[in-house]
Amino acid sequence: FFKSKMMLLVVAFLLATAFASPSYGLDNNTLYWGSYRPHVYVGMKTRSEKPLSTGLIWFSADSLQTFSPSNIRHTCEQHDNLKSYGWIAHDGLQYGKQIIKDPIVPFILTSEFIKNTTSTSVHGGEWRMLLKGEKMTPSSNQQIEPAVSILFYASLSDSDGILKLPHKKKGISGEAQIKGKSPELGEFGIIFRDVDENKYPEIDPTQKTELSDSNIPDFSKTYFYGSQIKEDDLWKAKDNCLQALAPSFERMRSDLQQSLSRSSEEGKQFQPDLRNIIPTLPNTSLKKNNFVVVQRTLTVPFEIEVIFVSASEHVDDSGEEQ
């Protein structure tokens, strides 16, 4: 009963703020940023006609054989067959916490956000989100460590704005930072990093994947992608990410088809070991993007934090940005 009542209060707040007067946008910093994305499992968004939206997509990194669009989580869908999901705490302003139980990975995902806005905030303040993955069953009952690929994206509807990613052809080592600028938000950054020393799946050199070395992912790195998407298609974040993952998937499939042909010609059995082999983002971006996404693949348990930093919150007495 308490959980149902809490959910009703949150929905009522979201509806009330969504249709409130426009004066409750930048003029009210405590309401400018929020979890105004009720159709996705995890996301933050500005209350604006040209919003900056962020969200989370994830899927099991168990094997290429189990990779399927139907197992990719993003929007709240009944056919996802999650054990449960929903807010367990939300004050409608500064703080929220939710727990998602996904039996496919399997793991428990906890997302927790907290905002930092002050009376002097001019661009909606800042926020931090903690993403925590935990095992669904005790370690003693799990022979294989579950692995999950986490994709965090940002999309900007303002054509006068820009999102940037670092140019690293082999992926990003350490924290990944999205840089951006728009008339409403000024200059800002979104930092995506490990909280502690998370573990990631390592492909055994003796593992017979039947893939060329260039197509075997290196999960010590953060993969990324940036592009210019038609404004009407920005909301299709899952489709945009699938398109970005497609070249990697096609290269892997081509390798496997060639290996199958060779095995058939030589009369050998074709039994590739595709554990922890999954498609990855292409590590490409434009000089000016309106959609960017970073990908981190980890074993459970893990902790990641996402930090939105506004340059206007770090200005010294002389007016210079720190």
Coordinates of C-alpha atoms in Angstrom, one line a residue:
F1 CA 0.0 0.0 0.0
F2 CA 2.8 2.4 1.0
K3 CA 4.7 1.8 -2.3
S4 CA 1.5 2.3 -4.4
K5 CA 0.8 5.5 -2.6
M6 CA 4.3 6.7 -3.1
M7 CA 4.1 6.0 -6.8
L8 CA 0.8 7.9 -7.1
L9 CA 2.4 10.9 -5.4
V10 CA 5.4 10.8 -7.8
V11 CA 3.1 10.5 -10.8
A12 CA 1.0 13.4 -9.6
F13 CA 4.0 15.6 -9.1
L14 CA 5.4 14.8 -12.6
L15 CA 2.0 15.6 -14.2
A16 CA 1.7 18.8 -12.2
T17 CA 5.1 20.0 -13.1
A18 CA 4.9 18.9 -16.8
F19 CA 1.8 21.1 -17.4
A20 CA 2.7 24.0 -15.1
S21 CA 3.4 27.5 -16.2
P22 CA 6.6 28.0 -18.3
S23 CA 7.8 30.3 -15.5
Y24 CA 8.7 27.2 -13.6
G25 CA 11.6 26.4 -16.0
L26 CA 14.8 28.3 -15.5
D27 CA 13.2 30.7 -13.2
N28 CA 12.8 27.9 -10.6
N29 CA 16.2 26.1 -10.4
T30 CA 14.8 23.4 -8.1
L31 CA 12.5 22.2 -10.8
Y32 CA 14.6 22.7 -13.9
W33 CA 16.4 19.3 -13.7
G34 CA 14.5 16.2 -12.7
S35 CA 13.5 12.6 -13.5
Y36 CA 11.0 13.9 -16.1
R37 CA 11.2 10.7 -18.2
P38 CA 8.5 8.4 -16.9
H39 CA 8.6 6.1 -20.0
V40 CA 12.3 5.1 -19.4
Y41 CA 13.7 3.1 -16.6
V42 CA 16.5 5.6 -15.8
G43 CA 16.9 9.1 -17.0
M44 CA 17.2 12.8 -16.3
K45 CA 15.9 15.8 -18.3
T46 CA 15.6 19.5 -18.2
R47 CA 12.1 21.2 -18.2
S48 CA 12.5 23.0 -21.4
E49 CA 11.1 23.3 -25.0
K50 CA 14.6 22.3 -26.2
P51 CA 15.7 19.9 -23.5
L52 CA 18.9 18.1 -22.7
S53 CA 17.8 14.5 -22.0
T54 CA 19.9 11.7 -20.5
G55 CA 19.1 8.0 -20.1
L56 CA 20.4 4.5 -19.5
I57 CA 20.3 1.4 -21.7
W58 CA 21.7 -2.0 -20.7
F59 CA 21.9 -5.6 -21.9
S60 CA 23.5 -8.8 -20.8
A61 CA 27.1 -9.3 -21.8
D62 CA 26.9 -13.1 -21.4
S63 CA 27.4 -14.0 -25.0
L64 CA 27.0 -12.9 -28.6
Q65 CA 24.6 -15.8 -29.0
T66 CA 22.2 -14.3 -26.5
F67 CA 22.5 -10.7 -27.8
S68 CA 19.1 -9.6 -29.0
P69 CA 17.2 -6.3 -29.3
S70 CA 14.4 -7.8 -27.3
N71 CA 16.8 -8.2 -24.3
I72 CA 18.0 -4.6 -24.4
R73 CA 16.4 -2.5 -21.6
H74 CA 15.5 1.2 -22.0
T75 CA 11.8 2.0 -22.1
C76 CA 9.4 0.5 -19.6
E77 CA 7.9 -2.5 -21.4
Q78 CA 5.8 -5.2 -20.0
H79 CA 7.5 -7.8 -22.3
D80 CA 10.8 -7.1 -20.6
N81 CA 9.5 -9.3 -17.8
L82 CA 11.5 -7.6 -15.0
K83 CA 10.8 -9.0 -11.6
S84 CA 10.2 -5.5 -10.3
Y85 CA 11.1 -1.8 -10.8
G86 CA 10.0 1.5 -9.4
W87 CA 10.9 4.4 -7.0
I88 CA 11.4 3.5 -3.4
A89 CA 12.1 7.1 -2.5
H90 CA 11.5 10.4 -4.3
D91 CA 10.9 13.9 -2.9
G92 CA 9.9 15.4 -6.2
L93 CA 12.7 17.9 -6.0
Q94 CA 16.3 17.0 -5.1
Y95 CA 16.5 13.2 -4.5
G96 CA 15.3 9.9 -5.9
K97 CA 16.1 6.2 -5.6
Q98 CA 14.8 3.3 -7.5
I99 CA 15.5 -0.5 -7.7
I100 CA 15.2 -2.6 -10.8
K101 CA 15.4 -6.4 -10.7
D102 CA 16.4 -7.8 -14.1
P103 CA 16.4 -11.7 -14.3
I104 CA 18.0 -11.8 -17.8
V105 CA 21.5 -10.4 -16.9
P106 CA 20.7 -11.4 -14.0
F107 CA 21.3 -8.5 -11.6
I108 CA 19.7 -5.8 -9.4
L109 CA 20.3 -2.2 -10.6
T110 CA 19.9 0.6 -8.1
S111 CA 19.9 4.2 -9.5
E112 CA 20.1 7.1 -7.1
F113 CA 20.2 10.8 -8.0
I114 CA 20.7 13.9 -6.0
K115 CA 20.7 17.5 -7.2
N116 CA 22.7 20.5 -6.1
T117 CA 20.9 23.8 -6.7
T118 CA 21.4 27.1 -4.9
S119 CA 19.9 30.5 -4.9
T120 CA 22.7 31.6 -7.1
S121 CA 22.4 28.8 -9.7
V122 CA 21.8 30.3 -13.1
H123 CA 21.6 27.2 -15.3
G124 CA 19.6 24.8 -13.2
G125 CA 22.5 23.6 -10.9
E126 CA 24.2 20.2 -11.0
W127 CA 23.4 16.6 -10.2
R128 CA 25.0 13.3 -9.5
M129 CA 23.6 9.8 -10.2
L130 CA 24.9 6.6 -8.7
L131 CA 24.4 3.3 -10.6
K132 CA 25.0 0.2 -8.6
G133 CA 24.8 -3.3 -9.9
E134 CA 24.4 -6.2 -7.4
K135 CA 24.0 -10.0 -7.8
M136 CA 20.5 -11.3 -7.7
T137 CA 21.5 -14.5 -6.1
P138 CA 24.3 -15.3 -3.6
S139 CA 27.8 -15.9 -5.2
S140 CA 27.8 -19.5 -4.0
N141 CA 24.8 -20.2 -6.2
Q142 CA 26.3 -18.6 -9.4
Q143 CA 29.1 -20.4 -11.2
I144 CA 29.6 -17.6 -13.7
E145 CA 29.9 -14.0 -12.9
P146 CA 27.1 -12.1 -14.6
A147 CA 28.2 -9.3 -16.9
V148 CA 26.3 -6.3 -18.2
S149 CA 26.9 -3.6 -20.8
I150 CA 25.8 -0.2 -19.7
L151 CA 25.2 2.6 -22.2
F152 CA 24.6 6.1 -21.0
Y153 CA 23.5 8.7 -23.5
A154 CA 22.7 12.4 -23.8
S155 CA 20.6 14.1 -26.5
L156 CA 20.3 17.8 -27.0
S157 CA 17.2 19.2 -28.9
D158 CA 18.6 22.7 -29.2
S159 CA 20.1 23.2 -32.7
D160 CA 22.2 26.0 -31.4
G161 CA 23.8 23.6 -28.8
I162 CA 26.6 21.1 -29.1
L163 CA 27.8 17.9 -27.5
K164 CA 31.4 16.7 -27.8
L165 CA 33.3 13.5 -27.1
P166 CA 37.1 12.9 -27.0
H167 CA 38.6 11.4 -30.1
K168 CA 40.1 8.1 -29.0
K169 CA 40.1 5.4 -31.8
K170 CA 40.7 2.6 -29.4
G171 CA 38.3 3.7 -26.7
I172 CA 38.6 5.9 -23.6
S173 CA 40.8 4.8 -20.6
G174 CA 39.6 6.0 -17.2
E175 CA 36.7 8.4 -16.9
A176 CA 34.7 9.5 -20.0
Q177 CA 33.6 13.1 -20.3
I178 CA 30.9 14.5 -22.5
K179 CA 31.3 18.3 -23.0
G180 CA 28.5 20.5 -24.2
K181 CA 27.2 24.0 -24.6
S182 CA 23.8 25.5 -25.2
P183 CA 22.1 28.9 -24.8
E184 CA 20.0 27.6 -21.9
L185 CA 22.7 25.6 -20.1
G186 CA 25.8 27.5 -20.9
E187 CA 28.9 25.3 -20.8
F188 CA 28.6 21.9 -19.1
G189 CA 30.1 18.5 -18.8
I190 CA 28.8 15.0 -18.0
I191 CA 31.4 12.7 -16.3
F192 CA 30.9 9.0 -16.5
R193 CA 33.3 7.0 -14.3
D194 CA 33.8 4.0 -12.0
V195 CA 33.3 4.7 -8.3
D196 CA 35.8 2.0 -7.2
E197 CA 37.9 -0.4 -9.2
N198 CA 35.2 -2.3 -11.0
K199 CA 36.0 -5.6 -12.8
Y200 CA 35.3 -6.2 -16.4
P201 CA 35.0 -9.4 -18.5
E202 CA 38.4 -10.5 -19.9
I203 CA 38.5 -12.6 -23.0
D204 CA 40.9 -15.5 -22.5
P205 CA 43.6 -15.6 -25.2
T206 CA 43.0 -19.3 -25.5
Q207 CA 39.3 -18.8 -26.0
K208 CA 38.4 -19.9 -29.5
T209 CA 36.1 -17.1 -30.5
E210 CA 36.7 -17.6 -34.3
L211 CA 36.9 -13.8 -34.5
S212 CA 39.7 -11.7 -35.9
D213 CA 41.7 -9.9 -33.2
S214 CA 40.4 -6.5 -34.3
N215 CA 36.8 -7.6 -33.5
I216 CA 37.5 -8.9 -30.0
P217 CA 36.4 -6.2 -27.6
D218 CA 38.6 -4.7 -24.9
F219 CA 36.4 -4.1 -21.9
S220 CA 39.1 -2.2 -20.0
K221 CA 38.0 0.8 -22.2
T222 CA 34.9 2.9 -22.5
Y223 CA 33.5 2.7 -26.0
F224 CA 31.6 5.7 -27.5
Y225 CA 29.6 7.2 -30.3
G226 CA 28.4 10.6 -31.4
S227 CA 26.3 11.8 -34.3
Q228 CA 23.8 14.3 -35.6
I229 CA 20.3 12.8 -35.4
K230 CA 17.2 14.3 -36.9
E231 CA 15.4 16.2 -34.1
D232 CA 12.3 14.1 -34.6
D233 CA 14.3 10.9 -34.0
L234 CA 16.2 12.0 -30.9
W235 CA 13.7 10.2 -28.7
K236 CA 14.5 6.9 -30.3
A237 CA 17.6 6.4 -28.2
K238 CA 17.5 2.6 -28.3
D239 CA 17.2 2.5 -32.1
N240 CA 20.0 5.1 -32.4
C241 CA 22.3 2.9 -30.2
L242 CA 21.4 -0.3 -32.1
Q243 CA 22.4 1.4 -35.3
A244 CA 25.7 2.4 -33.7
L245 CA 26.3 -1.2 -32.5
A246 CA 25.3 -2.8 -35.9
P247 CA 28.7 -2.4 -37.7
S248 CA 30.5 -4.3 -34.8
F249 CA 27.8 -7.0 -34.8
E250 CA 28.1 -7.4 -38.6
R251 CA 31.9 -7.7 -38.5
M252 CA 31.6 -10.4 -35.9
R253 CA 28.9 -12.2 -37.9
S254 CA 31.1 -12.0 -41.0
D255 CA 34.1 -13.5 -39.2
L256 CA 31.9 -16.4 -37.9
Q257 CA 30.5 -17.1 -41.4
Q258 CA 34.0 -17.3 -42.8
S259 CA 35.1 -19.6 -40.0
L260 CA 32.1 -21.8 -40.5
S261 CA 32.9 -22.1 -44.2
R262 CA 36.5 -23.1 -43.5
S263 CA 35.4 -25.6 -40.9
S264 CA 32.9 -27.2 -43.4
E265 CA 35.6 -27.4 -46.1
E266 CA 38.0 -29.0 -43.7
G267 CA 35.4 -31.3 -42.2
K268 CA 35.9 -29.9 -38.7
Q269 CA 33.3 -29.1 -36.0
F270 CA 32.3 -25.4 -35.7
Q271 CA 32.0 -24.6 -32.0
P272 CA 33.0 -21.0 -31.3
D273 CA 33.3 -19.9 -27.7
L274 CA 31.5 -16.6 -27.6
R275 CA 31.4 -16.0 -23.9
N276 CA 31.4 -12.2 -23.1
I277 CA 31.6 -11.4 -26.8
I278 CA 29.1 -8.6 -27.6
P279 CA 28.9 -5.7 -30.1
T280 CA 30.5 -2.4 -29.1
L281 CA 30.2 1.2 -30.2
P282 CA 32.5 2.3 -33.0
N283 CA 34.5 5.0 -31.1
T284 CA 33.5 7.7 -33.6
S285 CA 32.0 11.1 -33.2
L286 CA 31.5 14.4 -35.1
K287 CA 32.8 17.9 -34.2
K288 CA 29.2 18.8 -33.4
N289 CA 26.9 16.1 -32.1
N290 CA 23.3 16.3 -30.7
F291 CA 23.4 12.6 -29.6
V292 CA 26.2 10.9 -27.8
V293 CA 26.5 7.6 -25.9
V294 CA 29.2 5.9 -23.9
Q295 CA 29.4 2.1 -23.2
R296 CA 31.0 0.4 -20.3
T297 CA 30.9 -3.4 -19.9
L298 CA 31.4 -4.8 -16.4
T299 CA 30.9 -7.8 -14.2
V300 CA 28.5 -7.7 -11.3
P301 CA 28.9 -6.2 -8.7
F302 CA 29.9 -2.7 -9.9
E303 CA 29.3 1.0 -9.1
I304 CA 29.4 3.8 -11.6
E305 CA 28.7 7.5 -11.1
V306 CA 27.4 10.1 -13.6
I307 CA 28.0 13.7 -12.7
F308 CA 26.5 16.7 -14.5
V309 CA 28.7 19.7 -14.0
S310 CA 27.7 23.2 -14.9
A311 CA 30.5 25.7 -15.6
S312 CA 28.4 28.6 -14.2
E313 CA 28.4 26.8 -10.8
H314 CA 32.2 27.1 -10.6
V315 CA 32.9 30.8 -11.1
D316 CA 35.3 32.7 -8.8
D317 CA 34.7 36.3 -7.4
S318 CA 36.2 37.8 -10.5
G319 CA 33.6 36.1 -12.7
E320 CA 36.1 33.7 -14.2
E321 CA 35.3 30.0 -14.5
Q322 CA 37.4 27.8 -12.2

